[in-house]
Coordinates of C-alpha atoms in Angstrom, one line a residue:
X1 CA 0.0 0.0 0.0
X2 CA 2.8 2.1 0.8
X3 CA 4.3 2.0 -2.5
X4 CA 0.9 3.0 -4.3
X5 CA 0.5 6.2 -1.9
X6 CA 4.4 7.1 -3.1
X7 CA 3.2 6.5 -7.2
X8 CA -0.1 8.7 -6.5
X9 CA 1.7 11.2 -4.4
X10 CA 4.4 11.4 -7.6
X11 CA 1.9 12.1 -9.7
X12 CA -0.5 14.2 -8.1
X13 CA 0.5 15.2 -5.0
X14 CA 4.6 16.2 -5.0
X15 CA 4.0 16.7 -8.7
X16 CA 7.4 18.1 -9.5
X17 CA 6.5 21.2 -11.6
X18 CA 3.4 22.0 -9.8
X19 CA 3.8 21.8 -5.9
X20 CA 7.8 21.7 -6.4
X21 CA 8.5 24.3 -9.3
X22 CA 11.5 21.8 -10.7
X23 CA 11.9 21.3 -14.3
X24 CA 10.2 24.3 -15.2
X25 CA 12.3 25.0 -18.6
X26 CA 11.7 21.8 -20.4
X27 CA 7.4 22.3 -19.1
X28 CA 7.6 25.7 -20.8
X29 CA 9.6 25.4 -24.0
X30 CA 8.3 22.0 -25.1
X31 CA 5.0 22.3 -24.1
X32 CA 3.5 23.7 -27.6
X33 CA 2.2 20.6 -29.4
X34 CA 1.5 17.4 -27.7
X35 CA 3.6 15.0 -29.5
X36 CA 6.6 16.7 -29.1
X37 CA 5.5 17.0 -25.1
X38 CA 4.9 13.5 -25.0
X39 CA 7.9 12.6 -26.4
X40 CA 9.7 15.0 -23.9
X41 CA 7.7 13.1 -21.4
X42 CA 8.7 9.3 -22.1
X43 CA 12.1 10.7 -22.2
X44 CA 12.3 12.1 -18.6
X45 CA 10.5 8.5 -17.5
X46 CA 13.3 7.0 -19.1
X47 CA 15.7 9.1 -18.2
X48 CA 14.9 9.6 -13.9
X49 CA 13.8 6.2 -13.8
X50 CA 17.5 4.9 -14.5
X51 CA 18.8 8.2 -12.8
X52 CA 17.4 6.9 -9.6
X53 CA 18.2 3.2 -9.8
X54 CA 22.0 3.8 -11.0
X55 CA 22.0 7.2 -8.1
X56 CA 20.8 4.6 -5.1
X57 CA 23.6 2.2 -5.9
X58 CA 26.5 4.9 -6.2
X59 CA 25.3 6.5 -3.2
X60 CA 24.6 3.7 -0.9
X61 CA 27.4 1.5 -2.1
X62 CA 30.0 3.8 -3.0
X63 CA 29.6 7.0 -1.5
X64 CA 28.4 5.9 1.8
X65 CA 31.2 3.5 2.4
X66 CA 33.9 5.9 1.7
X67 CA 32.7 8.8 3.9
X68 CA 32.0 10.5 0.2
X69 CA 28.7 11.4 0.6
X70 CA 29.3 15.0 -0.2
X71 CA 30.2 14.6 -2.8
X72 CA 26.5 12.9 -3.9
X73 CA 25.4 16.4 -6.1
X74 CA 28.7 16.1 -8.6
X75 CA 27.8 12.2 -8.8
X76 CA 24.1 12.5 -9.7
X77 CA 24.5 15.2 -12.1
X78 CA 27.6 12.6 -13.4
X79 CA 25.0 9.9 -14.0
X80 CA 22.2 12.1 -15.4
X81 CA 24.5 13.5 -17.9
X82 CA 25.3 10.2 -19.2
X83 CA 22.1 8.9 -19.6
X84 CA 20.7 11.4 -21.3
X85 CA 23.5 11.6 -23.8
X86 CA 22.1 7.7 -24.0
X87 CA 18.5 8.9 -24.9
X88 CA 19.7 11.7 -26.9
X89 CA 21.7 8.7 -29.4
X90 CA 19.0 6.8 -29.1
X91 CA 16.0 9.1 -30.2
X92 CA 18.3 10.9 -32.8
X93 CA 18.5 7.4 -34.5
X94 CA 14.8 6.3 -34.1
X95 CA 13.2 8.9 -34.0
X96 CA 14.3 12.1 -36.0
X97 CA 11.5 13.6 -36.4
X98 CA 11.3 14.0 -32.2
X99 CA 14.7 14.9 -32.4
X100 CA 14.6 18.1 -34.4
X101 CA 11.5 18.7 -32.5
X102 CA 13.0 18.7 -29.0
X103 CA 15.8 20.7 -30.3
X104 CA 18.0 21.8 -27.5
X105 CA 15.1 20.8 -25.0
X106 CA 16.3 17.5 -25.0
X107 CA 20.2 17.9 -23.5
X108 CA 18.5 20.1 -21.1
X109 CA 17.3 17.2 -19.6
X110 CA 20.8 16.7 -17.9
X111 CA 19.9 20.0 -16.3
X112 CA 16.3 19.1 -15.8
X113 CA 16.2 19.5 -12.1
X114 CA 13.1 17.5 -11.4
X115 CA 15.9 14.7 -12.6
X116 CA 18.4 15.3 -9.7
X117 CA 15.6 16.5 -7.4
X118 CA 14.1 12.9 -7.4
X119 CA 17.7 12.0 -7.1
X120 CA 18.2 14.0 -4.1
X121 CA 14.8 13.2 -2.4
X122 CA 15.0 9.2 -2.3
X123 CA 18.5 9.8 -0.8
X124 CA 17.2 12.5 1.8
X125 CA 14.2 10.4 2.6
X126 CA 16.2 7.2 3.0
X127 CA 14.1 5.1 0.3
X128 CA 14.9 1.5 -0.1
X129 CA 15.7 0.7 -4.2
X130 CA 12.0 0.1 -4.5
X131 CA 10.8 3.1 -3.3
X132 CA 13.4 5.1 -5.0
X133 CA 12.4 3.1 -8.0
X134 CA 8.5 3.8 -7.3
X135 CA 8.9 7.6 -6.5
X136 CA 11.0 8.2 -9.9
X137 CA 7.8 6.7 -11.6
X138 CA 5.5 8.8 -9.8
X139 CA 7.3 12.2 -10.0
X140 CA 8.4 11.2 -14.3
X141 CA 4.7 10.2 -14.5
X142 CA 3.7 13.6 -13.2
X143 CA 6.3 15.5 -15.3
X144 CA 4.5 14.0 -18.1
X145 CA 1.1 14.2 -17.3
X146 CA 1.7 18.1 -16.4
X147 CA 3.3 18.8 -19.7
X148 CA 1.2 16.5 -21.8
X149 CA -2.1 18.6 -20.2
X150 CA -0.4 21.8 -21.0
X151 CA 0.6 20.9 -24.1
X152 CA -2.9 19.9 -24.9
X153 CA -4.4 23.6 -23.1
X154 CA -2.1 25.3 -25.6
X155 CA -3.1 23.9 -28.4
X156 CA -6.2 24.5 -27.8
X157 CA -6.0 27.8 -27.3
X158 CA -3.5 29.0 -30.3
X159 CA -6.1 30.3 -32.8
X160 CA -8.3 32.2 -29.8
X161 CA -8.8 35.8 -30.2
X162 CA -6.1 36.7 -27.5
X163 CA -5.1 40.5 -26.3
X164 CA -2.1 41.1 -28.0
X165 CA -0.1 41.7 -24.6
X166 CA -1.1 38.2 -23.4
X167 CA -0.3 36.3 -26.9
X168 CA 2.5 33.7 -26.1
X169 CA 5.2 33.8 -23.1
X170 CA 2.7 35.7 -20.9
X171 CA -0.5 33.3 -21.5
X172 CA 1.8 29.9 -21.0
X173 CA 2.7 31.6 -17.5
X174 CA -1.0 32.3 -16.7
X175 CA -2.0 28.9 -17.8
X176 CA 0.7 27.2 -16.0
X177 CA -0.4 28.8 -12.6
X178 CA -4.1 28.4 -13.3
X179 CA -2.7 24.2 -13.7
X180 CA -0.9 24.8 -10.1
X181 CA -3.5 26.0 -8.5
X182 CA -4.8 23.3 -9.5
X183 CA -3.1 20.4 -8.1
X184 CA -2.4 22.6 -5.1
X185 CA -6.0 20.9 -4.9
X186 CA -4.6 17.5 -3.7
X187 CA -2.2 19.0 -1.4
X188 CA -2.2 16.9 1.9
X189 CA -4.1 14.6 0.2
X190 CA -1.6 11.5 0.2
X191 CA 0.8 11.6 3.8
X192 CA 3.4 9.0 4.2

């Protein structure tokens, strides 16, 4: 049961661009059509799922054992940096179409901070390799469905009659905080 709290509270709950503001950039800049959000979004999954499984190991059994646990931030950002350049080879070749679509989006994943702050908060919360795995699910899961949803708002509202001083930049803000306020909704909903 616990393990289902920490997937829903991923998701909805300690959603990390709504309730934690992390990974902000990629949820604005990619957010303008929902394939290319989606894409973005299996991406992350991929990409924090790993992050979190290869982060656990190197911090509990090399880190830890040395007295190098300082040293955790240069490690994780280490390991996220590799395995995006991983998904970066990998979608350039299957996908090229995505590719040119994610444009630089897609090597800011290594600074995607939602990446190292799922990092950071299975190690701070002392999460056994399950629930580190379970919880980088849950917060990739919510990445993606917050981006996919405000993909899909934007699109929708493209071809609106807009004022002029809201067109673009300034509506994606306005829609982005309308979509935090609300999750802030399930706040204190989920406490483990």
């Amino acid at each position: 049961m616990r393990l289902v709290l920490l997937l829903l509270a991923g998701i909805f709950v300690n959603n990390y661009i709504f309730s934690q503001f992390l990974g902000i950039c990629p949820f604005l800049g990619v957010s303008k059509k929902v394939e290319t959000a989606a894409g973005m979004g299996v991406a992350v999954i991929f990409v924090m799922c790993l992050a979190c499984a290869a982060t656990y190991f190197i911090y509990n059994f090399i880190l830890v054992p040395f007295g190098l646990e300082y040293l955790y931030t240069i490690a994780f950002i280490l390991v996220i940096a590799a395995l995006v350049q991983l998904v970066e080879m990998f979608i350039k070749k299957s996908s090229p179409s995505l590719y040119q679509a994610l444009g630089v989006y897609l090597p800011l994943i290594t600074t995607n901070c939602a990446v190292l702050g799922c990092a950071v908060t299975n190690m701070q919360n002392n999460y056994s390799f399950i629930e580190s795995i379970v919880n980088s699910i849950g917060g990739s899961g919510g990445f993606t469905l917050a981006i996919v949803l405000f993909a899909g708002i934007r699109e929708r509202i493209e071809f609106n009659d807009i004022p002029k001083s809201f067109e673009g930049f300034p509506l994606a803000l306005l829609g982005a905080g309308l979509m935090s306020v609300s999750f802030l909704g399930f706040s204190g909903l989920i406490k483990l």
